[in-house]
Structures are given as C-alpha cells and as structure tokens.
Amino acid sequence: VISKARRFPASPPPVEQVFPGIWSIPVPIPNNPLRYVLTYALELEGGGIMLVDSGWDAPEALEGLEAGLAVAGATLADVRGVAVTHIHPDHYGLAGRVREVSGAWLALHPADAALIATRYGDVDELLGQVAAWLRGAGTPEDEVEPLTRSSMEIREFVKVAPPTLLIGDGDPIAAPGWDIVAIHTPGHSPGHVCFHERRTGVVFTGDHVLPHITPNISVHPQSGSDPLGAYLTSLERMLSLGPLPALPGHEQRFPDLEARVRELLAHHEHQLEQVLELVVAGADTAWEVTMRFPWSRSWDRITGFIRRAAIGETHAHLVVLERRGLIAHEGDQPLRWHPV
Ligand SMILES: [Zn+2]
Ligand SMILES: [Zn+2]
C-alpha cells in the first residue's frame, strides 16, 4: 500500500519475458489506484514454475495470473512454489489459492508469518490496538472509529494460508536452475524480503523499492517501534548490491537499483526535515503534523485508509527525529512532540 501516488504508466505492462526464463505478469487489483501487482514466474530446471508474489484473492486476479502463465506456456498446476515478499493482500492474498490448486510451497519471512492470525483471522484485539494508536497520534475522536475500520474491506482479498516454509535473511530459495537468496528488508512490513537472483543479478524488490512511488512506511500496532529507522537501514543494505536491474511489485522494472535507493534515502531525509520544521512551528501531535504536511493532494481528499497511512507515516518520521535527538515527546493519549 502506497500513500503518495504520483505517476502511473498509461496501461499495465504486457506479460513479457524480462530475462531468459523470467516472466513478468501484471495481475489486476480491481478498484485500486495501483491497478496491478507485478508477479514473476521463473521457469525451473526440470519443469515447473516458481512465483514471486501472487496478486490478491479476487476472481479477476486469478484470471489474470492464469492468463499470464498461459503466455509463459504454463498453468496454475505447474507452480511448485510461491515466494512472497510480504503479507500485504496484493502480494500474499492469492498465494493460498495457488497452493490449493498446485500444492506449491509457500514461503514467507517469520516476522510477517507471525502477523497472519491477528491481521486476517480474529481482528478484535488488533482493532483495539489501532484505535489506541490513533488516539496516541492525536486523531480527533470522531475519526478514530472510521479510520480504525478502514482496513477491514481489504481483508476480503486474502485467502488465509500459513506458509509451508519460513525464509530468513540470507536463506537460499529452492528454485532449481536459479541461485536465489532472500534479503530481509524490514520497513514497509516487518517481514518484507527481497530476492536476489545471483545468476542474472536481478533483484525482486517487492514494495521495498519501486521506480516512482514511495512505499508507505507507517507506525502501527504491528510495525515495530521504529519502522522508518528499519526501512532506512534496509535501503542502505541494498546499496552494497550495486547498480543491479530491479523487478518491483508495482509500476515497471527499472535498470539501476542503487540509483533509486539513493533517491529514496534523500526523499526521506527531506521529509524528516519537513516534519521537523512543522514540530518547530508548533504542530505537537502526529495528527497536527500530518494535516499541515504538504502532501501531493489536499488533506480533505486524503480519506479512509490513505489518511490512516499518512498519519502512520508522519508518526514514523517523528520517531526517527526523536531517536536522532532532535525532538522528544511526553504523554500517551495523545503523545505530544516538541523540539529539544
Ligand atoms: Zn505492500
Ligand atoms: Zn504492494
């Protein structure tokens, strides 16, 4: 999920073979500005397909995935494994359905696997935590309930399925004919992983690094205490890979991962400066900072889940500023921020 949509290509990219044996398949996300998630099908030595991500659980998505696999000369039954970058519905939602048809293994990082039950199962406890967090952020009382429930609709697009494999940082992925390792890149999600295919040099970046839009990095009850700090560290780790070709989860593939990572690091430094200026100017809650922040559209047009994600993103920047010793906070409901 992304809070700051800017440019989108005019139409989804075609199903295409982007490297020998690697197919890019845009899977539709109905009624969503992102419009599609890019899943990737890797032809395995000895037959079969491994998927990176799956799309979400909707009939149009399943049809799109099947149609894309057909272009690659495969069917759902050929899928041997689904390596999932993170548990957001657009990446993980359909994986359980694919596993039902094919018996494929399903791999997730343990930090995201641990969130499945509370997020997609019995959510009462999580909803209470979200409401408490929103109050801590200074959200006006009449907005707390609707914003708390704003993520509920999206849960329908997940076929809840436990992973059959847990993948940690540096773990190899069992994909015959390929040399793939997982890189743990927490930030957008605590268990987000990228996959580095070392034979071609290509990196599957999920939502960690996208070519134009910036992924939402939010404080929320399942984010860990400093998600932006984690994200910046995860970005810095990508720099050591160098200028490799990237296959992202949205938009389109791009040729230089390192250059884009540097842009994202600069973007967040700039956003940290903007948030600090607002706190210095007297905005003393995450809500106040968020309302005054120069988003790409006006505040009254930022509604529902996007509004909640914006508050979470501001909060994430406040936490980093505090860790850097530039601001501090008091209180709890709400947390009140001030410069030091
Ligand atoms: Zn995501
Ligand atoms: Zn996504």
CSV table of C-alpha atoms and ligand atoms in Angstrom, one decimal:
chain,number,residue,atom,x,y,z
A,1,VAL,CA,0.0,0.0,0.0
A,2,ILE,CA,1.4,3.3,-1.0
A,3,SER,CA,0.4,6.8,0.2
A,4,LYS,CA,2.0,9.1,-2.3
A,5,ALA,CA,1.0,8.0,-5.8
A,6,ARG,CA,2.5,10.2,-8.5
A,7,ARG,CA,2.9,8.8,-12.0
A,8,PHE,CA,1.5,5.7,-13.4
A,9,PRO,CA,2.2,4.3,-16.8
A,10,ALA,CA,-0.8,4.7,-19.2
A,11,SER,CA,-1.6,1.0,-19.3
A,12,PRO,CA,-0.3,-2.1,-17.5
A,13,PRO,CA,2.8,-3.6,-19.0
A,14,PRO,CA,2.4,-6.7,-21.1
A,15,VAL,CA,3.1,-10.2,-20.0
A,16,GLU,CA,6.7,-10.5,-21.1
A,17,GLN,CA,9.8,-12.5,-20.7
A,18,VAL,CA,12.1,-9.9,-19.0
A,19,PHE,CA,15.1,-12.2,-18.7
A,20,PRO,CA,15.5,-15.7,-20.1
A,21,GLY,CA,13.2,-17.9,-18.1
A,22,ILE,CA,11.7,-15.0,-16.0
A,23,TRP,CA,8.2,-13.8,-16.9
A,24,SER,CA,6.6,-10.6,-15.7
A,25,ILE,CA,2.9,-10.9,-15.2
A,26,PRO,CA,0.7,-7.9,-14.2
A,27,VAL,CA,-2.1,-9.2,-12.0
A,28,PRO,CA,-5.1,-6.8,-11.7
A,29,ILE,CA,-6.0,-5.2,-8.4
A,30,PRO,CA,-9.7,-4.2,-9.0
A,31,ASN,CA,-10.8,-0.7,-7.8
A,32,ASN,CA,-7.4,0.3,-6.6
A,33,PRO,CA,-5.2,3.1,-8.0
A,34,LEU,CA,-2.2,0.8,-8.1
A,35,ARG,CA,-4.2,-1.2,-10.7
A,36,TYR,CA,-1.9,-4.2,-10.7
A,37,VAL,CA,0.8,-6.1,-8.9
A,38,LEU,CA,3.7,-7.5,-10.8
A,39,THR,CA,4.2,-11.1,-10.2
A,40,TYR,CA,7.1,-13.0,-11.6
A,41,ALA,CA,7.1,-16.6,-12.9
A,42,LEU,CA,10.5,-18.3,-13.1
A,43,GLU,CA,10.9,-21.4,-15.2
A,44,LEU,CA,12.5,-24.1,-13.1
A,45,GLU,CA,15.1,-26.6,-14.4
A,46,GLY,CA,13.4,-30.0,-14.8
A,47,GLY,CA,10.0,-28.3,-15.2
A,48,GLY,CA,7.5,-26.3,-13.2
A,49,ILE,CA,7.3,-22.6,-12.2
A,50,MET,CA,8.2,-20.6,-9.1
A,51,LEU,CA,6.2,-17.4,-8.5
A,52,VAL,CA,7.4,-14.3,-6.7
A,53,ASP,CA,4.2,-12.9,-5.2
A,54,SER,CA,0.7,-13.8,-6.3
A,55,GLY,CA,-1.7,-10.9,-6.5
A,56,TRP,CA,-4.7,-10.7,-4.2
A,57,ASP,CA,-7.6,-13.1,-3.9
A,58,ALA,CA,-10.2,-11.8,-6.4
A,59,PRO,CA,-11.6,-13.7,-9.5
A,60,GLU,CA,-10.1,-11.1,-11.9
A,61,ALA,CA,-6.7,-11.6,-10.3
A,62,LEU,CA,-6.8,-15.3,-10.5
A,63,GLU,CA,-7.8,-15.0,-14.2
A,64,GLY,CA,-5.0,-12.5,-14.8
A,65,LEU,CA,-2.5,-14.8,-13.3
A,66,GLU,CA,-3.7,-17.8,-15.2
A,67,ALA,CA,-3.7,-15.8,-18.5
A,68,GLY,CA,-0.1,-14.6,-17.8
A,69,LEU,CA,1.1,-18.1,-17.0
A,70,ALA,CA,-0.5,-19.3,-20.3
A,71,VAL,CA,1.6,-16.8,-22.2
A,72,ALA,CA,4.6,-18.4,-20.5
A,73,GLY,CA,3.3,-21.8,-21.5
A,74,ALA,CA,2.3,-22.9,-18.0
A,75,THR,CA,-0.8,-23.4,-15.9
A,76,LEU,CA,-1.5,-22.9,-12.2
A,77,ALA,CA,-0.9,-26.6,-11.7
A,78,ASP,CA,2.7,-26.2,-12.8
A,79,VAL,CA,3.5,-23.8,-9.9
A,80,ARG,CA,5.9,-25.5,-7.5
A,81,GLY,CA,6.4,-22.7,-5.1
A,82,VAL,CA,5.4,-19.1,-4.2
A,83,ALA,CA,8.0,-16.9,-2.6
A,84,VAL,CA,6.1,-14.0,-1.0
A,85,THR,CA,7.8,-10.7,-0.4
A,86,HIS,CA,5.4,-9.6,2.3
A,87,ILE,CA,1.9,-10.3,3.7
A,88,HIS,CA,0.0,-7.3,2.2
A,89,PRO,CA,-3.1,-8.6,0.4
A,90,ASP,CA,-1.9,-7.6,-3.1
A,91,HIS,CA,1.2,-9.8,-2.7
A,92,TYR,CA,0.1,-12.6,-0.5
A,93,GLY,CA,-3.7,-12.7,-0.9
A,94,LEU,CA,-3.9,-15.2,-3.7
A,95,ALA,CA,-0.9,-17.5,-2.7
A,96,GLY,CA,-3.2,-19.8,-0.7
A,97,ARG,CA,-5.5,-20.3,-3.7
A,98,VAL,CA,-2.5,-21.1,-5.9
A,99,ARG,CA,-1.3,-23.6,-3.3
A,100,GLU,CA,-4.8,-25.2,-3.2
A,101,VAL,CA,-4.6,-25.9,-6.9
A,102,SER,CA,-1.0,-26.8,-7.3
A,103,GLY,CA,0.3,-28.0,-3.9
A,104,ALA,CA,3.1,-25.4,-4.2
A,105,TRP,CA,5.2,-24.5,-1.2
A,106,LEU,CA,4.5,-21.1,0.2
A,107,ALA,CA,7.4,-19.1,1.7
A,108,LEU,CA,7.2,-16.1,4.0
A,109,HIS,CA,9.6,-14.4,6.4
A,110,PRO,CA,8.7,-15.4,10.0
A,111,ALA,CA,8.1,-11.7,11.1
A,112,ASP,CA,5.3,-11.5,8.6
A,113,ALA,CA,4.0,-15.0,9.1
A,114,ALA,CA,3.5,-14.1,12.8
A,115,LEU,CA,1.0,-11.4,11.8
A,116,ILE,CA,-1.4,-13.6,9.8
A,117,ALA,CA,-3.6,-14.7,12.6
A,118,THR,CA,-4.1,-11.3,14.2
A,119,ARG,CA,-4.5,-9.4,10.9
A,120,TYR,CA,-6.5,-11.8,8.8
A,121,GLY,CA,-8.1,-14.0,11.4
A,122,ASP,CA,-9.8,-12.7,14.6
A,123,VAL,CA,-9.1,-9.0,14.4
A,124,ASP,CA,-10.8,-7.6,17.5
A,125,GLU,CA,-7.6,-7.3,19.5
A,126,LEU,CA,-5.8,-5.6,16.6
A,127,LEU,CA,-8.7,-3.1,16.1
A,128,GLY,CA,-8.4,-2.1,19.7
A,129,GLN,CA,-4.7,-1.5,19.3
A,130,VAL,CA,-5.2,0.5,16.2
A,131,ALA,CA,-7.8,2.7,17.9
A,132,ALA,CA,-5.4,3.3,20.8
A,133,TRP,CA,-2.6,4.1,18.4
A,134,LEU,CA,-4.8,6.6,16.5
A,135,ARG,CA,-5.7,8.3,19.9
A,136,GLY,CA,-2.0,8.4,20.7
A,137,ALA,CA,-1.4,10.2,17.4
A,138,GLY,CA,-3.9,12.8,18.4
A,139,THR,CA,-6.7,11.8,16.0
A,140,PRO,CA,-10.0,13.6,16.7
A,141,GLU,CA,-12.4,11.2,18.4
A,142,ASP,CA,-15.0,11.3,15.6
A,143,GLU,CA,-12.3,10.0,13.2
A,144,VAL,CA,-11.0,7.2,15.4
A,145,GLU,CA,-13.7,4.6,14.7
A,146,PRO,CA,-13.9,5.1,10.8
A,147,LEU,CA,-10.1,5.1,10.5
A,148,THR,CA,-9.8,2.1,12.7
A,149,ARG,CA,-12.1,0.1,10.4
A,150,SER,CA,-10.6,1.5,7.2
A,151,SER,CA,-8.5,-1.6,6.5
A,152,MET,CA,-11.3,-4.1,7.0
A,153,GLU,CA,-12.6,-4.2,3.4
A,154,ILE,CA,-9.2,-5.2,2.1
A,155,ARG,CA,-9.1,-8.3,4.2
A,156,GLU,CA,-11.7,-10.0,1.9
A,157,PHE,CA,-8.9,-10.2,-0.7
A,158,VAL,CA,-6.8,-12.7,1.3
A,159,LYS,CA,-7.1,-16.4,1.3
A,160,VAL,CA,-5.6,-17.1,4.6
A,161,ALA,CA,-2.9,-19.8,4.3
A,162,PRO,CA,0.0,-20.4,6.6
A,163,PRO,CA,3.4,-20.6,5.0
A,164,THR,CA,4.9,-24.0,4.5
A,165,LEU,CA,8.5,-22.5,4.5
A,166,LEU,CA,9.9,-19.7,6.7
A,167,ILE,CA,12.7,-17.8,5.0
A,168,GLY,CA,15.2,-15.7,6.9
A,169,ASP,CA,17.9,-13.2,5.8
A,170,GLY,CA,20.5,-15.0,3.6
A,171,ASP,CA,18.4,-18.1,3.1
A,172,PRO,CA,18.6,-19.8,-0.3
A,173,ILE,CA,15.3,-20.3,-2.1
A,174,ALA,CA,14.9,-23.8,-3.5
A,175,ALA,CA,14.4,-23.0,-7.2
A,176,PRO,CA,16.3,-25.5,-9.5
A,177,GLY,CA,18.3,-23.7,-12.2
A,178,TRP,CA,18.5,-20.4,-10.2
A,179,ASP,CA,20.7,-19.1,-7.4
A,180,ILE,CA,18.3,-17.0,-5.2
A,181,VAL,CA,18.8,-15.7,-1.7
A,182,ALA,CA,16.4,-13.8,0.5
A,183,ILE,CA,17.4,-10.4,1.8
A,184,HIS,CA,15.4,-9.3,4.9
A,185,THR,CA,14.3,-5.7,4.3
A,186,PRO,CA,12.0,-4.6,7.1
A,187,GLY,CA,10.3,-1.2,7.0
A,188,HIS,CA,7.3,-1.4,4.7
A,189,SER,CA,6.4,-4.6,6.6
A,190,PRO,CA,8.4,-6.2,9.4
A,191,GLY,CA,9.0,-9.3,7.4
A,192,HIS,CA,9.5,-7.8,4.0
A,193,VAL,CA,12.1,-9.7,1.9
A,194,CYS,CA,13.7,-9.0,-1.4
A,195,PHE,CA,15.0,-11.9,-3.5
A,196,HIS,CA,18.4,-11.6,-5.2
A,197,GLU,CA,18.9,-14.0,-8.2
A,198,ARG,CA,22.7,-14.1,-8.4
A,199,ARG,CA,23.0,-15.8,-11.8
A,200,THR,CA,21.3,-12.9,-13.7
A,201,GLY,CA,22.0,-10.3,-11.0
A,202,VAL,CA,18.3,-9.4,-10.9
A,203,VAL,CA,16.6,-8.3,-7.6
A,204,PHE,CA,12.9,-8.8,-6.9
A,205,THR,CA,12.2,-5.8,-4.8
A,206,GLY,CA,8.5,-6.3,-3.8
A,207,ASP,CA,7.3,-3.0,-2.3
A,208,HIS,CA,10.7,-2.2,-0.7
A,209,VAL,CA,12.0,-0.2,-3.8
A,210,LEU,CA,9.6,1.0,-6.5
A,211,PRO,CA,10.7,3.1,-9.5
A,212,HIS,CA,8.5,6.2,-9.0
A,213,ILE,CA,6.2,5.9,-6.0
A,214,THR,CA,7.5,5.6,-2.4
A,215,PRO,CA,6.2,2.8,-0.3
A,216,ASN,CA,4.2,3.7,2.8
A,217,ILE,CA,6.3,3.3,5.9
A,218,SER,CA,4.0,3.6,8.9
A,219,VAL,CA,3.9,3.3,12.7
A,220,HIS,CA,1.0,1.0,13.6
A,221,PRO,CA,0.5,-1.8,16.2
A,222,GLN,CA,2.3,-4.4,14.1
A,223,SER,CA,5.1,-2.2,12.7
A,224,GLY,CA,7.7,-2.5,15.4
A,225,SER,CA,8.8,0.7,17.3
A,226,ASP,CA,10.8,2.3,14.5
A,227,PRO,CA,9.7,1.2,11.1
A,228,LEU,CA,11.3,4.1,9.2
A,229,GLY,CA,14.6,3.5,11.0
A,230,ALA,CA,14.4,-0.1,9.9
A,231,TYR,CA,13.5,0.9,6.4
A,232,LEU,CA,16.4,3.3,6.0
A,233,THR,CA,18.8,0.6,7.3
A,234,SER,CA,17.2,-1.8,4.8
A,235,LEU,CA,17.7,0.7,2.0
A,236,GLU,CA,21.4,1.1,2.9
A,237,ARG,CA,21.8,-2.6,2.8
A,238,MET,CA,20.7,-2.6,-0.9
A,239,LEU,CA,23.4,-0.2,-1.8
A,240,SER,CA,26.1,-2.9,-1.4
A,241,LEU,CA,24.4,-4.8,-4.2
A,242,GLY,CA,25.3,-2.1,-6.7
A,243,PRO,CA,23.5,-1.0,-9.8
A,244,LEU,CA,21.5,-4.1,-10.5
A,245,PRO,CA,18.3,-4.5,-12.5
A,246,ALA,CA,15.2,-4.5,-10.4
A,247,LEU,CA,11.9,-6.3,-10.8
A,248,PRO,CA,9.5,-4.5,-8.4
A,249,GLY,CA,6.0,-5.3,-7.2
A,250,HIS,CA,4.3,-2.3,-8.9
A,251,GLU,CA,4.8,0.1,-11.8
A,252,GLN,CA,7.5,-1.3,-14.0
A,253,ARG,CA,11.0,-2.8,-14.0
A,254,PHE,CA,13.9,-0.4,-13.7
A,255,PRO,CA,17.6,-0.8,-14.6
A,256,ASP,CA,19.5,0.7,-11.6
A,257,LEU,CA,18.5,-0.3,-8.1
A,258,GLU,CA,21.4,1.6,-6.5
A,259,ALA,CA,20.4,4.9,-8.1
A,260,ARG,CA,16.7,4.5,-7.0
A,261,VAL,CA,17.8,3.6,-3.4
A,262,ARG,CA,19.8,6.8,-3.2
A,263,GLU,CA,16.8,8.8,-4.3
A,264,LEU,CA,14.6,7.1,-1.6
A,265,LEU,CA,17.2,7.8,1.1
A,266,ALA,CA,17.3,11.5,0.0
A,267,HIS,CA,13.4,11.6,-0.1
A,268,HIS,CA,13.1,10.5,3.5
A,269,GLU,CA,15.8,12.9,4.7
A,270,HIS,CA,13.9,15.7,3.0
A,271,GLN,CA,10.6,14.5,4.6
A,272,LEU,CA,12.3,14.3,8.0
A,273,GLU,CA,13.4,18.0,7.6
A,274,GLN,CA,9.8,19.0,6.7
A,275,VAL,CA,8.3,17.1,9.7
A,276,LEU,CA,10.9,18.7,12.0
A,277,GLU,CA,10.0,22.2,10.7
A,278,LEU,CA,6.3,21.6,11.4
A,279,VAL,CA,7.1,20.5,15.0
A,280,VAL,CA,9.3,23.6,15.5
A,281,ALA,CA,6.4,25.6,14.1
A,282,GLY,CA,4.2,24.2,16.9
A,283,ALA,CA,2.5,21.1,15.5
A,284,ASP,CA,2.6,18.9,18.6
A,285,THR,CA,0.8,15.7,17.6
A,286,ALA,CA,1.2,13.3,14.7
A,287,TRP,CA,-2.3,14.3,13.6
A,288,GLU,CA,-1.4,18.0,13.6
A,289,VAL,CA,1.9,17.4,11.6
A,290,THR,CA,0.0,15.2,9.1
A,291,MET,CA,-2.7,17.8,8.5
A,292,ARG,CA,-0.2,20.5,7.8
A,293,PHE,CA,2.2,18.3,5.8
A,294,PRO,CA,2.5,19.3,2.1
A,295,TRP,CA,1.0,16.1,0.6
A,296,SER,CA,0.7,15.8,-3.1
A,297,ARG,CA,-3.1,16.4,-2.8
A,298,SER,CA,-5.2,18.4,-0.3
A,299,TRP,CA,-5.9,16.9,3.1
A,300,ASP,CA,-9.7,16.7,2.6
A,301,ARG,CA,-9.1,14.4,-0.4
A,302,ILE,CA,-6.9,12.1,1.7
A,303,THR,CA,-9.5,9.8,3.2
A,304,GLY,CA,-10.0,6.4,4.7
A,305,PHE,CA,-7.1,4.0,4.8
A,306,ILE,CA,-4.8,6.5,2.9
A,307,ARG,CA,-5.5,9.1,5.7
A,308,ARG,CA,-4.5,6.5,8.3
A,309,ALA,CA,-1.4,5.5,6.3
A,310,ALA,CA,-0.5,9.2,6.2
A,311,ILE,CA,-0.8,9.6,10.0
A,312,GLY,CA,1.3,6.4,10.4
A,313,GLU,CA,4.0,7.7,8.0
A,314,THR,CA,4.2,11.0,9.9
A,315,HIS,CA,4.5,9.2,13.2
A,316,ALA,CA,7.3,7.1,11.7
A,317,HIS,CA,9.2,10.2,10.9
A,318,LEU,CA,8.6,11.7,14.4
A,319,VAL,CA,10.1,8.5,15.9
A,320,VAL,CA,13.3,8.8,13.8
A,321,LEU,CA,13.6,12.5,14.7
A,322,GLU,CA,13.3,11.6,18.4
A,323,ARG,CA,15.9,8.8,18.0
A,324,ARG,CA,18.3,11.4,16.4
A,325,GLY,CA,17.8,13.7,19.5
A,326,LEU,CA,16.1,16.5,17.6
A,327,ILE,CA,12.6,16.2,19.2
A,328,ALA,CA,11.1,14.5,22.3
A,329,HIS,CA,7.6,13.6,23.4
A,330,GLU,CA,5.5,13.5,26.5
A,331,GLY,CA,2.2,11.9,27.4
A,332,ASP,CA,0.4,9.0,25.9
A,333,GLN,CA,-3.2,9.9,24.7
A,334,PRO,CA,-2.0,11.8,22.8
A,335,LEU,CA,1.7,11.8,22.5
A,336,ARG,CA,2.9,15.4,22.4
A,337,TRP,CA,6.0,16.2,20.5
A,338,HIS,CA,8.3,19.2,20.9
A,339,PRO,CA,11.8,20.2,19.7
A,340,VAL,CA,14.7,19.8,22.1
B,1,ZN,ZN,2.9,-3.7,0.5
B,2,ZN,ZN,2.1,-3.8,-3.0
